Amino acid sequence: MKDCNCIFCKIAGGEIPSATLYEDEEFRVILDLNPASKGHSLILPKEHYANLFEIPEDVLGRAAGVAKKIGAKLLEGLHATGLNVLQNNGVSSGQTVFHFHMHLIPRYDGDALGLAWKPGKLTEADRDEILGIF
Ligand code: AMP
Ligand code: ZN
């Protein structure tokens, strides 16, 4: 289902032009306009799903296939040395566009990209609470 107010629907559908690296019936892969690194790209499904919890599993699986294929090509073509695959859900995670997308972020030895976090310590209370959910 298309959301007519969604910018990524318009980009994925070709209504708004974009720097497109790859396109098939289901996905468009574009360069991010505000890249974290050289080659930072976004995989957009052409259908509108707000996030991970809305996208059907089969579409998600095919998006992972696109990530693998385009990620490998970015790595090779740009001589990158690593790749982060990132996907945000919800404002508190950093999601700003509420149309499911996967970030492909090429990494280069010695780059100072701040994607790392300060490691915490798993407490017994948290462990027990979390295991109790499942
Ligand atoms: P997120 O924070 O996970 O929702 O990521 C949204 C990403 O979309 C950000 O990295 C933005 O730089 C990028 N972005 C927003 N609008 C556009 C656009 N019109 N074309 C390309 N990238 C965009
Ligand atoms: Zn959309």
XYZ file of N, CA and C and ligand atoms in Angstrom:
426
model
N 0.842 -1.194 0.000
C 0.000 0.000 0.000
C 0.889 1.260 0.000
N 0.641 2.188 -0.868
C 1.445 3.417 -0.916
C 0.894 4.417 0.091
N 1.819 5.156 0.698
C 1.421 6.246 1.581
C 1.762 7.520 0.822
N 0.748 8.293 0.411
C 1.004 9.389 -0.527
C 1.756 10.544 0.109
N 1.906 10.547 1.436
C 2.690 11.614 2.055
C 4.107 11.177 2.402
N 4.481 9.988 1.954
C 5.762 9.428 2.389
C 6.818 9.690 1.320
N 7.897 10.348 1.714
C 8.942 10.713 0.739
C 9.628 9.477 0.163
N 9.803 8.428 0.971
C 10.474 7.230 0.453
C 9.559 6.458 -0.496
N 8.238 6.545 -0.327
C 7.333 5.969 -1.342
C 7.554 6.675 -2.674
N 7.675 7.999 -2.604
C 7.838 8.778 -3.846
C 9.189 8.493 -4.492
N 10.217 8.354 -3.677
C 11.554 8.052 -4.231
C 11.567 6.629 -4.787
N 11.065 5.689 -4.003
C 11.095 4.282 -4.431
C 10.297 4.101 -5.717
N 9.202 4.839 -5.840
C 8.344 4.715 -7.017
C 8.850 5.515 -8.205
N 9.905 6.307 -8.028
C 10.474 7.068 -9.132
C 9.834 8.425 -9.340
N 8.888 8.786 -8.463
C 8.195 10.082 -8.596
C 9.153 11.234 -8.249
N 10.038 10.978 -7.280
C 11.109 11.935 -6.946
C 12.417 11.294 -7.407
N 13.222 12.033 -8.187
C 14.479 11.454 -8.667
C 15.469 11.183 -7.539
N 16.287 10.180 -7.733
C 17.285 9.832 -6.723
C 18.490 9.240 -7.433
N 19.613 9.206 -6.736
C 20.809 8.530 -7.265
C 20.612 7.047 -6.987
N 20.144 6.323 -8.019
C 19.758 4.922 -7.858
C 20.900 3.994 -8.268
N 21.281 3.111 -7.332
C 22.344 2.135 -7.603
C 21.788 0.848 -8.165
N 20.524 0.568 -7.805
C 19.943 -0.736 -8.149
C 18.431 -0.590 -8.067
N 17.756 -1.283 -8.962
C 16.294 -1.292 -8.905
C 15.787 -2.608 -9.441
N 14.772 -3.154 -8.789
C 14.027 -4.276 -9.361
C 12.553 -4.024 -9.095
N 11.712 -5.034 -9.283
C 10.268 -4.813 -9.121
C 9.891 -4.407 -7.710
N 10.697 -4.837 -6.772
C 10.303 -4.696 -5.361
C 11.091 -3.649 -4.578
N 12.315 -3.358 -5.031
C 13.206 -2.481 -4.250
C 13.885 -1.452 -5.136
N 14.265 -0.345 -4.477
C 15.185 0.616 -5.085
C 16.278 0.873 -4.047
N 17.519 0.916 -4.513
C 18.642 1.232 -3.616
C 19.207 2.569 -4.059
N 19.261 3.522 -3.094
C 19.672 4.892 -3.431
C 20.841 5.326 -2.549
N 21.544 6.353 -3.006
C 22.564 6.962 -2.158
C 21.881 7.861 -1.137
N 22.323 7.742 0.116
C 21.824 8.628 1.179
C 22.317 10.048 0.909
N 21.427 11.024 1.053
C 21.789 12.423 0.789
C 22.706 13.000 1.858
N 22.729 12.379 3.013
C 23.578 12.846 4.124
C 24.410 11.666 4.616
N 25.369 11.250 3.791
C 26.047 9.976 4.063
C 26.938 9.998 5.303
N 26.917 8.866 6.019
C 27.828 8.670 7.143
C 29.220 8.329 6.624
N 29.294 7.762 5.442
C 30.582 7.430 4.835
C 30.386 7.413 3.320
N 31.486 7.343 2.579
C 31.401 7.284 1.116
C 30.695 5.985 0.713
N 29.593 6.115 -0.013
C 28.863 4.945 -0.476
C 27.650 4.594 0.369
N 27.393 5.358 1.436
C 26.237 5.097 2.304
C 24.954 5.058 1.457
N 24.297 3.924 1.491
C 23.128 3.695 0.635
C 21.948 3.220 1.461
N 20.771 3.327 0.857
C 19.534 2.923 1.533
C 18.769 1.959 0.633
N 18.327 0.847 1.196
C 17.481 -0.103 0.471
C 16.031 0.227 0.818
N 15.266 0.600 -0.193
C 13.862 0.974 0.024
C 12.947 -0.038 -0.655
N 12.048 -0.670 0.079
C 11.009 -1.437 -0.613
C 10.053 -0.467 -1.309
N 9.492 -0.873 -2.428
C 8.569 0.014 -3.151
C 7.206 0.091 -2.467
N 6.852 -0.946 -1.731
C 5.626 -0.904 -0.924
C 5.929 -0.170 0.378
N 4.908 0.437 0.947
C 5.111 1.160 2.206
C 4.904 0.242 3.410
N 5.963 0.082 4.181
C 5.899 -0.554 5.506
C 6.630 0.396 6.435
N 6.039 0.700 7.573
C 6.650 1.716 8.443
C 7.955 1.242 9.045
N 8.032 -0.047 9.329
C 9.191 -0.527 10.093
C 9.291 -2.055 10.013
N 10.224 -2.596 10.785
C 10.501 -4.042 10.798
C 9.273 -4.870 11.164
N 8.411 -4.285 11.969
C 7.264 -5.050 12.467
C 6.113 -5.073 11.468
N 6.189 -4.226 10.456
C 5.151 -4.216 9.412
C 5.581 -4.963 8.153
N 6.871 -5.038 7.902
C 7.314 -5.637 6.635
C 7.142 -7.160 6.704
N 6.549 -7.765 5.693
C 6.382 -9.222 5.715
C 7.736 -9.933 5.648
N 7.785 -11.114 6.239
C 9.061 -11.837 6.344
C 9.668 -12.158 4.984
N 8.827 -12.478 3.996
C 9.398 -12.839 2.698
C 10.042 -11.610 2.031
N 9.416 -10.446 2.194
C 9.995 -9.215 1.624
C 11.296 -8.879 2.353
N 11.275 -9.050 3.672
C 12.478 -8.791 4.474
C 13.631 -9.696 4.042
N 13.306 -10.936 3.772
C 14.332 -11.878 3.326
C 14.934 -11.452 2.010
N 14.084 -10.983 1.102
C 14.616 -10.532 -0.196
C 15.412 -9.237 -0.033
N 15.012 -8.384 0.927
C 15.795 -7.163 1.208
C 17.186 -7.554 1.707
N 17.259 -8.610 2.497
C 18.571 -9.075 2.980
C 19.421 -9.549 1.802
N 18.783 -10.184 0.831
C 19.506 -10.614 -0.372
C 20.059 -9.421 -1.136
N 19.272 -8.349 -1.229
C 19.735 -7.129 -1.902
C 20.903 -6.526 -1.110
N 20.795 -6.541 0.221
C 21.882 -6.001 1.066
C 23.180 -6.744 0.783
N 23.075 -8.057 0.637
C 24.264 -8.867 0.402
C 24.881 -8.533 -0.961
N 24.020 -8.478 -1.961
C 24.503 -8.248 -3.326
C 25.076 -6.830 -3.490
N 24.325 -5.821 -3.071
C 24.775 -4.435 -3.267
C 25.910 -4.108 -2.296
N 25.829 -4.655 -1.079
C 26.909 -4.443 -0.105
C 28.236 -4.956 -0.646
N 28.221 -6.125 -1.262
C 29.455 -6.706 -1.808
C 30.005 -5.821 -2.924
N 29.095 -5.308 -3.740
C 29.541 -4.467 -4.856
C 30.120 -3.141 -4.352
N 29.512 -2.566 -3.325
C 30.038 -1.327 -2.747
C 31.432 -1.568 -2.175
N 31.550 -2.667 -1.432
C 32.849 -2.996 -0.820
C 33.946 -3.092 -1.870
N 33.627 -3.857 -2.905
C 34.633 -4.087 -3.937
C 34.932 -2.806 -4.719
N 33.865 -2.140 -5.151
C 34.036 -0.978 -6.024
C 34.664 0.209 -5.334
N 34.407 0.357 -4.041
C 34.934 1.522 -3.314
C 36.172 1.159 -2.492
N 36.591 -0.100 -2.576
C 37.738 -0.563 -1.782
C 37.508 -0.308 -0.299
N 36.274 -0.524 0.131
C 35.969 -0.406 1.562
C 36.476 -1.669 2.251
N 36.645 -1.567 3.574
C 37.206 -2.700 4.317
C 36.184 -3.323 5.265
N 34.984 -2.749 5.322
C 33.931 -3.298 6.171
C 32.601 -2.695 5.768
N 31.530 -3.232 6.331
C 30.187 -2.746 5.982
C 29.291 -2.895 7.200
N 28.643 -1.797 7.614
C 27.580 -1.895 8.618
C 26.234 -1.933 7.911
N 25.389 -2.871 8.329
C 24.002 -2.925 7.859
C 23.161 -2.515 9.064
N 22.434 -1.413 8.905
C 21.757 -0.792 10.041
C 20.296 -0.572 9.685
N 19.439 -0.722 10.659
C 18.005 -0.567 10.374
C 17.332 -0.070 11.652
N 16.792 1.147 11.606
C 16.229 1.784 12.797
C 14.712 1.613 12.855
N 14.215 1.435 14.074
C 12.766 1.301 14.292
C 12.353 2.164 15.466
N 11.594 3.222 15.181
C 11.109 4.088 16.249
C 12.032 5.278 16.480
N 11.408 6.347 16.962
C 12.133 7.613 17.166
C 13.340 7.414 18.075
N 13.175 6.644 19.146
C 14.274 6.517 20.108
C 15.452 5.742 19.536
N 15.232 5.014 18.459
C 16.344 4.290 17.808
C 17.060 5.173 16.800
N 16.460 6.328 16.505
C 17.050 7.211 15.493
C 16.304 7.205 14.175
N 15.192 6.482 14.100
C 14.429 6.467 12.834
C 13.820 7.843 12.590
N 14.066 8.376 11.399
C 13.514 9.690 11.055
C 12.555 9.623 9.869
N 12.673 8.570 9.061
C 11.753 8.386 7.933
C 11.015 7.074 8.187
N 9.696 7.176 8.266
C 8.915 6.033 8.746
C 8.393 5.170 7.596
N 9.337 4.823 6.757
C 9.163 3.872 5.658
C 10.362 2.945 5.815
N 10.121 1.658 6.029
C 11.215 0.713 6.282
C 12.369 0.949 5.316
N 13.569 0.963 5.853
C 14.759 1.029 4.999
C 15.929 0.411 5.737
N 16.861 -0.107 4.952
C 18.103 -0.637 5.517
C 19.244 0.246 5.047
N 20.096 0.621 5.994
C 21.298 1.396 5.660
C 22.427 0.432 5.316
N 23.136 0.727 4.238
C 24.402 0.042 3.927
C 25.487 1.094 4.095
N 26.349 0.894 5.081
C 27.358 1.914 5.404
C 28.752 1.306 5.236
N 29.399 1.615 4.093
C 30.759 1.102 3.900
C 31.693 1.688 4.958
N 32.628 0.877 5.400
C 33.609 1.315 6.404
C 35.011 1.205 5.826
N 35.869 2.062 6.300
C 37.232 2.168 5.786
C 38.178 2.109 6.981
N 39.218 1.320 6.850
C 40.189 1.190 7.946
C 40.556 2.562 8.492
N 40.406 2.721 9.789
C 40.825 3.975 10.422
C 39.788 5.079 10.364
N 38.613 4.823 9.753
C 37.606 5.897 9.739
C 37.130 6.103 11.181
N 36.621 7.291 11.446
C 36.275 7.599 12.841
C 34.759 7.679 12.991
N 34.056 6.771 12.300
C 32.597 6.803 12.365
C 32.126 6.391 13.756
N 31.227 7.172 14.330
C 30.798 6.913 15.706
C 29.609 5.979 15.804
N 29.742 4.758 15.264
C 28.619 3.823 15.356
C 28.764 2.885 16.552
N 29.885 2.988 17.250
C 30.115 2.067 18.366
C 29.449 2.597 19.640
N 29.196 1.720 20.598
C 28.649 2.132 21.899
C 29.608 1.706 22.994
N 29.398 2.313 24.179
C 30.219 1.953 25.329
C 29.631 0.670 25.904
N 30.381 -0.423 25.928
C 29.810 -1.688 26.400
C 29.399 -1.606 27.864
N 28.188 -2.102 28.166
C 27.715 -2.160 29.555
C 28.046 -3.516 30.153
N 27.268 -3.907 31.196
C 27.491 -5.203 31.846
C 26.108 -5.824 32.055
N 25.929 -7.031 31.593
C 24.637 -7.710 31.773
C 24.461 -8.067 33.250
N 23.404 -7.490 33.876
C 23.161 -7.804 35.285
C 22.308 -9.064 35.380
N 22.364 -9.717 36.537
C 21.538 -10.926 36.736
C 20.063 -10.569 36.665
N 19.689 -9.409 37.229
C 18.276 -8.999 37.236
C 17.775 -8.790 35.811
N 18.561 -8.101 34.995
C 18.151 -7.886 33.593
C 18.082 -9.210 32.849
N 19.098 -10.032 33.042
C 19.106 -11.333 32.365
C 17.843 -12.113 32.698
N 17.489 -12.168 33.995
C 16.327 -12.961 34.406
C 15.032 -12.351 33.878
N 14.951 -11.016 33.914
C 13.737 -10.350 33.405
C 13.553 -10.648 31.918
N 14.658 -10.526 31.185
C 14.568 -10.687 29.723
C 14.290 -12.143 29.367
N 14.976 -13.079 30.019
C 14.719 -14.493 29.712
C 13.287 -14.865 30.071
N 12.716 -14.148 31.071
C 11.331 -14.424 31.490
C 10.300 -14.042 30.446
N 10.664 -13.207 29.505
C 9.724 -12.780 28.443
C 9.531 -13.914 27.426
N 10.570 -14.752 27.305
C 10.540 -15.738 26.188
C 10.110 -17.134 26.663
P 16.694 6.822 9.536
O 17.309 7.799 10.517
O 17.101 5.404 9.780
O 15.199 7.004 9.412
O 17.365 7.182 8.151
C 16.852 8.090 7.254
C 17.968 8.378 6.279
O 17.389 8.900 5.103
C 18.989 9.410 6.765
O 20.293 8.840 6.708
C 18.820 10.577 5.788
O 20.055 11.193 5.482
C 18.229 9.891 4.579
N 17.379 10.700 3.728
C 16.340 11.478 4.106
N 15.744 12.025 3.028
C 16.437 11.578 1.951
C 16.313 11.791 0.545
N 15.375 12.588 0.039
N 17.177 11.157 -0.277
C 18.147 10.349 0.225
N 18.308 10.112 1.540
C 17.474 10.717 2.388
Zn 6.431 5.034 2.257
